[in-house]
């Protein structure tokens, strides 16, 4: 199959590309390298070569021509702006880069006969759910994003659903990711040696921040809020290893290829939560570094608990996680960070 991956130079997209390069599919990456990393692409090119086009999705005419010149069968659409706090300060950036550019990409897909579309959405759009069901958040819950980032993704989901209703050949899979973490599971001489991982300045993702503190790149980190209604008072999240997340996307190829399957939305997480304190303890355990942690107030818009009900993706795609071990997630993130300083 001929597959286009937007945002394939970024953190999650590059982990999917790494897995796709071990298949027979023909791979092309489109990325403007705004947060994506050219070194990451050079590293995975060692697995197998692929096409890369440096292009911004806001260049509507060029994107249209590019799709017209290539007969893609499928698009994985990862590219986006992804910072919740920035989206509050600069909402238009998020509506332009996420919603408007996604709308244009879907339009170009329809015009050029690309009928399979996989979209990276987020658990953020469930908002602050009060009575969380005992098995976690399921896909039928009402959505209620509490920031422009989540809203920009929800609008894209709606546009995809309306498009699929109007164009019977067009099918989508929407994945709502929970908290993505960790780096490439790759062993050299029995030692965990990630080749790719998350590359970002001023990271806000907890596990990346904790690995930077353990390495002394930062001198301390914070727990934001210790008065949540959780077992130890800190926020609880469902952390999924990036390679397990990528493997769900591989499943989506067969899912969309099967004419019996319909467009659908799937949560993707482990269905198990860890508190901020538990994550910090895990990082200290695997690194054997006892770093400094401050307690600060809650951040606006942070719900107490976000845990996926993942029964739908397991049942309908046969997806099973391989790396659902918090210590392994922390260790891979740390080893990656250690390798790039
Ligand atoms: N990281 C997470 O925990 C998380 C959680 C939920 C959802 N997501 C979603 O997953 C997707 C990938 O996230 P990530 O963590 O890999 O982020 P990332 O910033 O590492 O990757 C995004 C990629 O998109 C590219 N890009 C951005 N705007 C572009 C444009 N206009 N044209 C072309 N390329 C553009 C960037 O250069 C980058 O390579 C995003 O859609 C994000 O919303 C991520």
Short mmCIF file of C-alpha atoms and ligand atoms in Angstrom, two decimals:
data_model
loop_
_atom_site.label_atom_id
_atom_site.label_comp_id
_atom_site.label_asym_id
_atom_site.label_seq_id
_atom_site.Cartn_x
_atom_site.Cartn_y
_atom_site.Cartn_z
CA UNK A 1 0.00 0.00 0.00
CA UNK A 2 1.19 3.58 -0.68
CA UNK A 3 1.02 5.47 2.61
CA UNK A 4 1.48 9.16 3.43
CA UNK A 5 2.44 10.08 7.00
CA UNK A 6 2.07 13.73 7.94
CA UNK A 7 4.12 14.67 10.99
CA UNK A 8 6.29 11.58 10.50
CA UNK A 9 9.38 13.45 11.69
CA UNK A 10 7.74 14.00 15.09
CA UNK A 11 7.76 11.88 18.21
CA UNK A 12 4.83 9.52 17.63
CA UNK A 13 4.83 9.56 13.81
CA UNK A 14 8.50 8.50 13.66
CA UNK A 15 7.78 5.47 15.84
CA UNK A 16 5.06 4.40 13.41
CA UNK A 17 7.41 4.97 10.45
CA UNK A 18 10.02 2.79 12.17
CA UNK A 19 7.48 -0.05 12.37
CA UNK A 20 6.16 0.51 8.84
CA UNK A 21 9.68 0.27 7.43
CA UNK A 22 9.65 -3.38 8.49
CA UNK A 23 6.61 -4.01 6.25
CA UNK A 24 6.24 -3.96 2.47
CA UNK A 25 4.30 -0.72 2.41
CA UNK A 26 5.59 2.23 0.39
CA UNK A 27 6.18 5.13 2.83
CA UNK A 28 6.24 8.90 2.28
CA UNK A 29 6.64 11.45 5.08
CA UNK A 30 5.34 15.00 4.82
CA UNK A 31 6.57 17.35 7.54
CA UNK A 32 7.46 21.04 7.88
CA UNK A 33 10.03 20.19 10.60
CA UNK A 34 8.54 22.84 12.91
CA UNK A 35 8.84 20.44 15.86
CA UNK A 36 9.91 17.37 13.90
CA UNK A 37 13.51 16.30 13.74
CA UNK A 38 15.62 15.62 10.66
CA UNK A 39 18.10 13.51 12.69
CA UNK A 40 15.25 11.18 13.60
CA UNK A 41 14.50 10.69 9.90
CA UNK A 42 18.18 10.06 9.12
CA UNK A 43 18.29 7.45 11.89
CA UNK A 44 15.27 5.51 10.69
CA UNK A 45 16.43 5.71 7.06
CA UNK A 46 19.03 3.16 8.13
CA UNK A 47 16.23 0.59 8.46
CA UNK A 48 15.07 1.23 4.89
CA UNK A 49 14.89 4.30 2.66
CA UNK A 50 11.66 6.25 2.22
CA UNK A 51 10.47 9.46 0.59
CA UNK A 52 10.40 12.69 2.54
CA UNK A 53 8.89 15.99 1.48
CA UNK A 54 9.45 19.12 3.54
CA UNK A 55 6.13 20.91 3.17
CA UNK A 56 3.78 22.89 5.40
CA UNK A 57 0.16 21.73 5.35
CA UNK A 58 -0.92 25.37 5.20
CA UNK A 59 0.36 25.42 1.58
CA UNK A 60 -3.00 24.22 0.30
CA UNK A 61 -2.19 24.29 -3.41
CA UNK A 62 1.09 22.42 -2.97
CA UNK A 63 -0.55 19.80 -0.76
CA UNK A 64 -3.27 19.28 -3.37
CA UNK A 65 -0.72 18.94 -6.17
CA UNK A 66 1.38 16.58 -4.09
CA UNK A 67 -1.60 14.30 -3.50
CA UNK A 68 -2.60 14.55 -7.17
CA UNK A 69 0.94 13.54 -8.25
CA UNK A 70 1.07 10.52 -5.92
CA UNK A 71 -1.51 7.80 -5.75
CA UNK A 72 -1.69 7.36 -2.02
CA UNK A 73 -4.01 4.69 -0.65
CA UNK A 74 -3.95 5.93 2.90
CA UNK A 75 -2.99 8.88 5.12
CA UNK A 76 -1.83 8.80 8.73
CA UNK A 77 -2.31 12.37 9.91
CA UNK A 78 -0.08 13.11 12.92
CA UNK A 79 0.99 16.67 12.24
CA UNK A 80 -0.41 19.20 14.66
CA UNK A 81 0.48 21.75 17.32
CA UNK A 82 0.21 19.89 20.59
CA UNK A 83 0.68 22.10 23.65
CA UNK A 84 -2.40 22.68 25.79
CA UNK A 85 -1.06 25.78 27.57
CA UNK A 86 0.09 27.38 24.30
CA UNK A 87 -3.35 26.71 22.83
CA UNK A 88 -4.93 28.76 25.62
CA UNK A 89 -2.61 31.72 24.88
CA UNK A 90 -2.70 31.38 21.10
CA UNK A 91 -5.92 29.59 20.13
CA UNK A 92 -5.86 30.71 16.49
CA UNK A 93 -2.55 28.94 15.93
CA UNK A 94 -4.31 25.74 17.03
CA UNK A 95 -7.47 26.24 15.01
CA UNK A 96 -5.36 27.09 11.93
CA UNK A 97 -2.73 24.38 12.21
CA UNK A 98 -4.96 21.65 13.57
CA UNK A 99 -8.50 22.23 12.36
CA UNK A 100 -8.06 24.31 9.18
CA UNK A 101 -5.06 22.38 7.85
CA UNK A 102 -6.74 19.07 8.68
CA UNK A 103 -9.88 20.18 6.85
CA UNK A 104 -7.81 21.00 3.78
CA UNK A 105 -5.96 17.70 3.96
CA UNK A 106 -9.28 15.81 4.12
CA UNK A 107 -10.54 17.88 1.17
CA UNK A 108 -7.42 17.03 -0.85
CA UNK A 109 -7.81 13.36 0.10
CA UNK A 110 -11.39 13.32 -1.19
CA UNK A 111 -10.44 15.18 -4.40
CA UNK A 112 -7.56 12.83 -5.11
CA UNK A 113 -9.20 9.54 -4.20
CA UNK A 114 -7.33 8.79 -0.97
CA UNK A 115 -10.02 6.87 0.85
CA UNK A 116 -8.41 5.73 4.08
CA UNK A 117 -7.55 8.23 6.80
CA UNK A 118 -6.16 7.71 10.31
CA UNK A 119 -6.35 10.69 12.64
CA UNK A 120 -4.41 11.36 15.86
CA UNK A 121 -6.87 12.65 18.42
CA UNK A 122 -6.61 12.93 22.16
CA UNK A 123 -8.20 11.91 25.46
CA UNK A 124 -8.06 15.62 26.35
CA UNK A 125 -11.37 16.05 24.60
CA UNK A 126 -13.21 14.11 27.31
CA UNK A 127 -12.53 17.12 29.57
CA UNK A 128 -12.89 16.85 33.33
CA UNK A 129 -15.21 13.86 33.69
CA UNK A 130 -16.85 13.69 37.09
CA UNK A 131 -18.23 10.19 37.66
CA UNK A 132 -15.65 8.13 35.77
CA UNK A 133 -16.99 4.67 34.91
CA UNK A 134 -15.18 1.90 36.81
CA UNK A 135 -13.63 0.49 33.59
CA UNK A 136 -12.33 3.92 32.52
CA UNK A 137 -13.40 6.41 29.87
CA UNK A 138 -15.16 4.81 26.92
CA UNK A 139 -15.67 6.23 23.45
CA UNK A 140 -19.40 6.87 23.89
CA UNK A 141 -18.93 9.36 26.72
CA UNK A 142 -19.84 12.94 25.84
CA UNK A 143 -16.90 15.07 24.76
CA UNK A 144 -16.23 18.32 26.55
CA UNK A 145 -12.82 19.77 25.73
CA UNK A 146 -11.72 22.46 28.15
CA UNK A 147 -8.99 24.04 26.04
CA UNK A 148 -8.54 25.12 22.40
CA UNK A 149 -6.15 22.21 21.68
CA UNK A 150 -8.85 19.67 22.61
CA UNK A 151 -11.50 21.67 20.76
CA UNK A 152 -9.34 21.89 17.62
CA UNK A 153 -9.11 18.07 17.65
CA UNK A 154 -12.82 17.58 18.36
CA UNK A 155 -13.71 19.82 15.42
CA UNK A 156 -11.43 17.76 13.17
CA UNK A 157 -13.15 14.58 14.39
CA UNK A 158 -16.53 16.06 13.49
CA UNK A 159 -15.31 17.10 10.03
CA UNK A 160 -14.03 13.57 9.41
CA UNK A 161 -17.35 12.05 10.49
CA UNK A 162 -19.41 14.39 8.29
CA UNK A 163 -17.10 13.76 5.34
CA UNK A 164 -17.37 9.98 5.72
CA UNK A 165 -21.17 10.26 5.92
CA UNK A 166 -21.26 12.19 2.65
CA UNK A 167 -18.61 10.14 0.77
CA UNK A 168 -19.32 6.44 1.07
CA UNK A 169 -15.87 5.39 -0.23
CA UNK A 170 -14.04 7.39 2.44
CA UNK A 171 -13.28 5.66 5.75
CA UNK A 172 -11.45 6.84 8.85
CA UNK A 173 -10.05 5.59 12.12
CA UNK A 174 -9.78 8.14 14.90
CA UNK A 175 -7.44 7.21 17.73
CA UNK A 176 -7.87 9.07 21.02
CA UNK A 177 -4.45 8.78 22.63
CA UNK A 178 -4.03 8.83 26.38
CA UNK A 179 -0.57 9.81 27.77
CA UNK A 180 2.09 8.75 25.31
CA UNK A 181 5.57 8.15 26.75
CA UNK A 182 8.83 6.22 26.40
CA UNK A 183 11.16 5.67 23.47
CA UNK A 184 12.10 3.05 20.86
CA UNK A 185 12.42 -0.42 22.44
CA UNK A 186 15.67 -1.59 20.88
CA UNK A 187 18.28 -3.80 22.49
CA UNK A 188 21.98 -3.86 21.62
CA UNK A 189 24.03 -6.55 23.40
CA UNK A 190 21.15 -7.04 25.81
CA UNK A 191 21.06 -3.36 26.74
CA UNK A 192 18.08 -1.12 26.09
CA UNK A 193 19.35 1.37 23.48
CA UNK A 194 16.59 3.53 21.94
CA UNK A 195 17.47 4.87 18.49
CA UNK A 196 14.67 7.42 18.42
CA UNK A 197 12.60 9.18 21.07
CA UNK A 198 10.98 12.46 21.96
CA UNK A 199 12.99 15.53 20.89
CA UNK A 200 11.49 18.75 22.21
CA UNK A 201 12.71 21.87 23.98
CA UNK A 202 11.04 22.85 27.27
CA UNK A 203 9.15 19.56 27.47
CA UNK A 204 5.99 19.38 29.57
CA UNK A 205 5.32 15.62 29.38
CA UNK A 206 5.85 14.20 32.88
CA UNK A 207 8.03 11.19 32.02
CA UNK A 208 10.30 13.22 29.74
CA UNK A 209 10.63 15.93 32.38
CA UNK A 210 11.41 13.33 35.08
CA UNK A 211 14.13 11.75 32.92
CA UNK A 212 15.68 15.19 32.31
CA UNK A 213 15.74 15.84 36.07
CA UNK A 214 17.27 12.42 36.76
CA UNK A 215 20.02 13.28 34.27
CA UNK A 216 20.64 16.73 35.78
CA UNK A 217 19.47 18.57 32.64
CA UNK A 218 16.97 20.29 34.97
CA UNK A 219 17.62 20.77 38.68
CA UNK A 220 14.10 19.99 39.90
CA UNK A 221 10.56 19.22 38.84
CA UNK A 222 7.09 19.88 40.21
CA UNK A 223 4.01 17.94 41.16
CA UNK A 224 1.09 20.16 40.18
CA UNK A 225 -1.58 19.57 42.80
CA UNK A 226 -1.59 17.10 45.68
CA UNK A 227 -5.20 17.57 46.71
CA UNK A 228 -6.96 15.68 43.93
CA UNK A 229 -9.48 13.03 44.80
CA UNK A 230 -7.02 10.21 44.02
CA UNK A 231 -5.25 7.63 46.19
CA UNK A 232 -2.21 9.84 46.92
CA UNK A 233 -3.67 13.24 45.94
CA UNK A 234 -1.66 13.68 42.72
CA UNK A 235 -3.22 13.40 39.24
CA UNK A 236 -3.66 9.95 37.72
CA UNK A 237 -3.00 9.21 34.02
CA UNK A 238 -2.90 6.23 31.68
CA UNK A 239 0.65 6.09 30.25
CA UNK A 240 1.05 4.17 27.01
CA UNK A 241 4.39 3.26 25.48
CA UNK A 242 4.89 4.94 22.10
CA UNK A 243 5.76 1.62 20.39
CA UNK A 244 2.46 0.08 21.57
CA UNK A 245 0.66 3.16 20.30
CA UNK A 246 2.40 2.81 16.93
CA UNK A 247 1.45 -0.87 16.70
CA UNK A 248 -2.24 0.07 16.97
CA UNK A 249 -1.76 2.17 13.82
CA UNK A 250 -0.38 -0.87 12.00
CA UNK A 251 -3.60 -2.68 12.99
CA UNK A 252 -5.61 0.20 11.54
CA UNK A 253 -4.26 -0.60 8.06
CA UNK A 254 -5.94 -4.02 8.03
CA UNK A 255 -8.98 -2.65 9.81
CA UNK A 256 -9.59 -0.04 7.10
CA UNK A 257 -8.78 -2.49 4.32
CA UNK A 258 -11.57 -4.84 5.41
CA UNK A 259 -14.77 -3.82 3.61
CA UNK A 260 -16.84 -5.12 6.52
CA UNK A 261 -15.38 -2.54 8.91
CA UNK A 262 -16.82 0.92 9.34
CA UNK A 263 -15.22 4.24 10.24
CA UNK A 264 -14.85 4.42 13.99
CA UNK A 265 -13.27 6.02 17.04
CA UNK A 266 -10.95 4.09 19.38
CA UNK A 267 -9.39 4.98 22.70
CA UNK A 268 -5.82 3.91 23.03
CA UNK A 269 -4.33 3.45 26.47
CA UNK A 270 -3.57 0.56 28.82
CA UNK A 271 -6.71 0.90 30.95
CA UNK A 272 -4.53 1.39 34.00
CA UNK A 273 -3.63 4.61 35.80
CA UNK A 274 -0.55 5.78 37.67
CA UNK A 275 -0.34 8.87 39.84
CA UNK A 276 2.31 11.55 39.31
CA UNK A 277 3.97 10.36 42.50
CA UNK A 278 4.07 6.76 41.27
CA UNK A 279 5.68 7.87 38.00
CA UNK A 280 8.34 9.83 39.88
CA UNK A 281 9.02 6.84 42.16
CA UNK A 282 9.37 4.62 39.07
CA UNK A 283 11.86 7.03 37.47
CA UNK A 284 13.87 7.18 40.71
CA UNK A 285 13.83 3.38 40.94
CA UNK A 286 15.07 2.71 37.40
CA UNK A 287 17.69 5.49 37.42
CA UNK A 288 18.73 5.11 41.06
CA UNK A 289 18.77 8.92 41.26
CA UNK A 290 16.93 10.64 44.10
CA UNK A 291 16.06 13.98 42.48
CA UNK A 292 14.31 17.05 43.85
CA UNK A 293 10.55 17.40 43.51
CA UNK A 294 8.55 20.49 44.56
CA UNK A 295 4.84 20.58 45.28
CA UNK A 296 2.98 23.32 43.43
CA UNK A 297 -0.68 24.26 42.94
CA UNK A 298 -2.97 22.61 40.43
CA UNK A 299 -2.69 23.74 36.81
CA UNK A 300 -5.82 25.05 35.12
CA UNK A 301 -7.65 22.44 33.11
CA UNK A 302 -5.92 19.36 34.57
CA UNK A 303 -8.52 16.70 35.40
CA UNK A 304 -7.88 14.45 38.43
CA UNK A 305 -7.95 11.17 36.52
CA UNK A 306 -7.79 10.07 32.85
CA UNK A 307 -7.84 6.32 32.26
CA UNK A 308 -8.90 4.61 29.04
CA UNK A 309 -11.46 1.90 28.66
CA UNK A 310 -9.56 0.09 25.88
CA UNK A 311 -11.92 -2.85 25.39
CA UNK A 312 -13.12 -1.60 21.98
CA UNK A 313 -9.71 -1.49 20.27
CA UNK A 314 -8.77 -4.86 21.76
CA UNK A 315 -11.98 -6.45 20.60
CA UNK A 316 -12.32 -4.84 17.16
CA UNK A 317 -8.66 -4.60 16.09
CA UNK A 318 -7.15 -7.40 18.13
CA UNK A 319 -4.59 -4.93 19.48
CA UNK A 320 -2.61 -6.07 22.52
CA UNK A 321 0.04 -4.06 24.36
CA UNK A 322 3.57 -5.44 24.74
CA UNK A 323 5.24 -2.81 26.90
CA UNK A 324 2.67 -2.06 29.61
CA UNK A 325 5.23 -1.77 32.37
CA UNK A 326 5.75 1.66 33.91
CA UNK A 327 9.40 0.96 34.81
CA UNK A 328 10.17 -0.03 31.21
CA UNK A 329 8.46 3.11 29.89
CA UNK A 330 10.53 5.26 32.27
CA UNK A 331 13.74 3.36 31.54
CA UNK A 332 13.33 3.74 27.76
CA UNK A 333 12.63 7.48 28.11
CA UNK A 334 15.68 7.87 30.36
CA UNK A 335 18.01 5.83 28.14
CA UNK A 336 16.96 7.85 25.11
CA UNK A 337 17.60 11.12 26.96
CA UNK A 338 20.96 9.85 28.20
CA UNK A 339 21.97 9.01 24.64
CA UNK A 340 21.29 12.50 23.25
CA UNK A 341 22.99 14.73 25.85
N1 LIG B 1 2.35 13.31 22.62
C1 LIG B 1 1.20 12.98 23.20
O1 LIG B 1 1.16 12.58 24.39
C2 LIG B 1 -0.10 13.07 22.42
C3 LIG B 1 -1.30 12.78 23.10
C4 LIG B 1 -2.49 12.85 22.39
C5 LIG B 1 -2.49 13.16 21.02
N2 LIG B 1 -1.31 13.45 20.40
C6 LIG B 1 -1.36 13.77 18.96
O2 LIG B 1 -0.41 12.98 18.27
C7 LIG B 1 0.10 13.69 17.14
C8 LIG B 1 1.62 13.64 17.14
O3 LIG B 1 2.09 14.23 18.34
P1 LIG B 1 3.64 14.22 18.73
O4 LIG B 1 3.73 14.10 20.21
O5 LIG B 1 4.37 13.26 17.87
O6 LIG B 1 4.03 15.72 18.34
P2 LIG B 1 5.31 16.26 17.54
O7 LIG B 1 5.31 17.75 17.74
O8 LIG B 1 6.53 15.51 17.93
O9 LIG B 1 4.95 15.89 16.04
C9 LIG B 1 4.16 16.71 15.22
C10 LIG B 1 4.82 16.73 13.84
O10 LIG B 1 3.99 17.48 12.95
C11 LIG B 1 4.82 18.39 12.21
N3 LIG B 1 3.96 19.52 11.84
C12 LIG B 1 3.31 20.38 12.67
N4 LIG B 1 2.61 21.28 11.95
C13 LIG B 1 2.80 20.98 10.64
C14 LIG B 1 2.35 21.55 9.41
N5 LIG B 1 1.56 22.63 9.40
N6 LIG B 1 2.74 20.99 8.24
C15 LIG B 1 3.57 19.90 8.23
N7 LIG B 1 4.03 19.33 9.37
C16 LIG B 1 3.66 19.86 10.55
C17 LIG B 1 5.95 18.75 13.16
O11 LIG B 1 7.11 19.24 12.52
C18 LIG B 1 6.19 17.41 13.85
O12 LIG B 1 7.10 16.61 13.12
C19 LIG B 1 -0.48 15.09 17.22
O13 LIG B 1 -1.59 15.17 16.33
C20 LIG B 1 -0.96 15.20 18.65
O14 LIG B 1 -2.03 16.09 18.79
C21 LIG B 1 -0.12 13.42 21.06
#
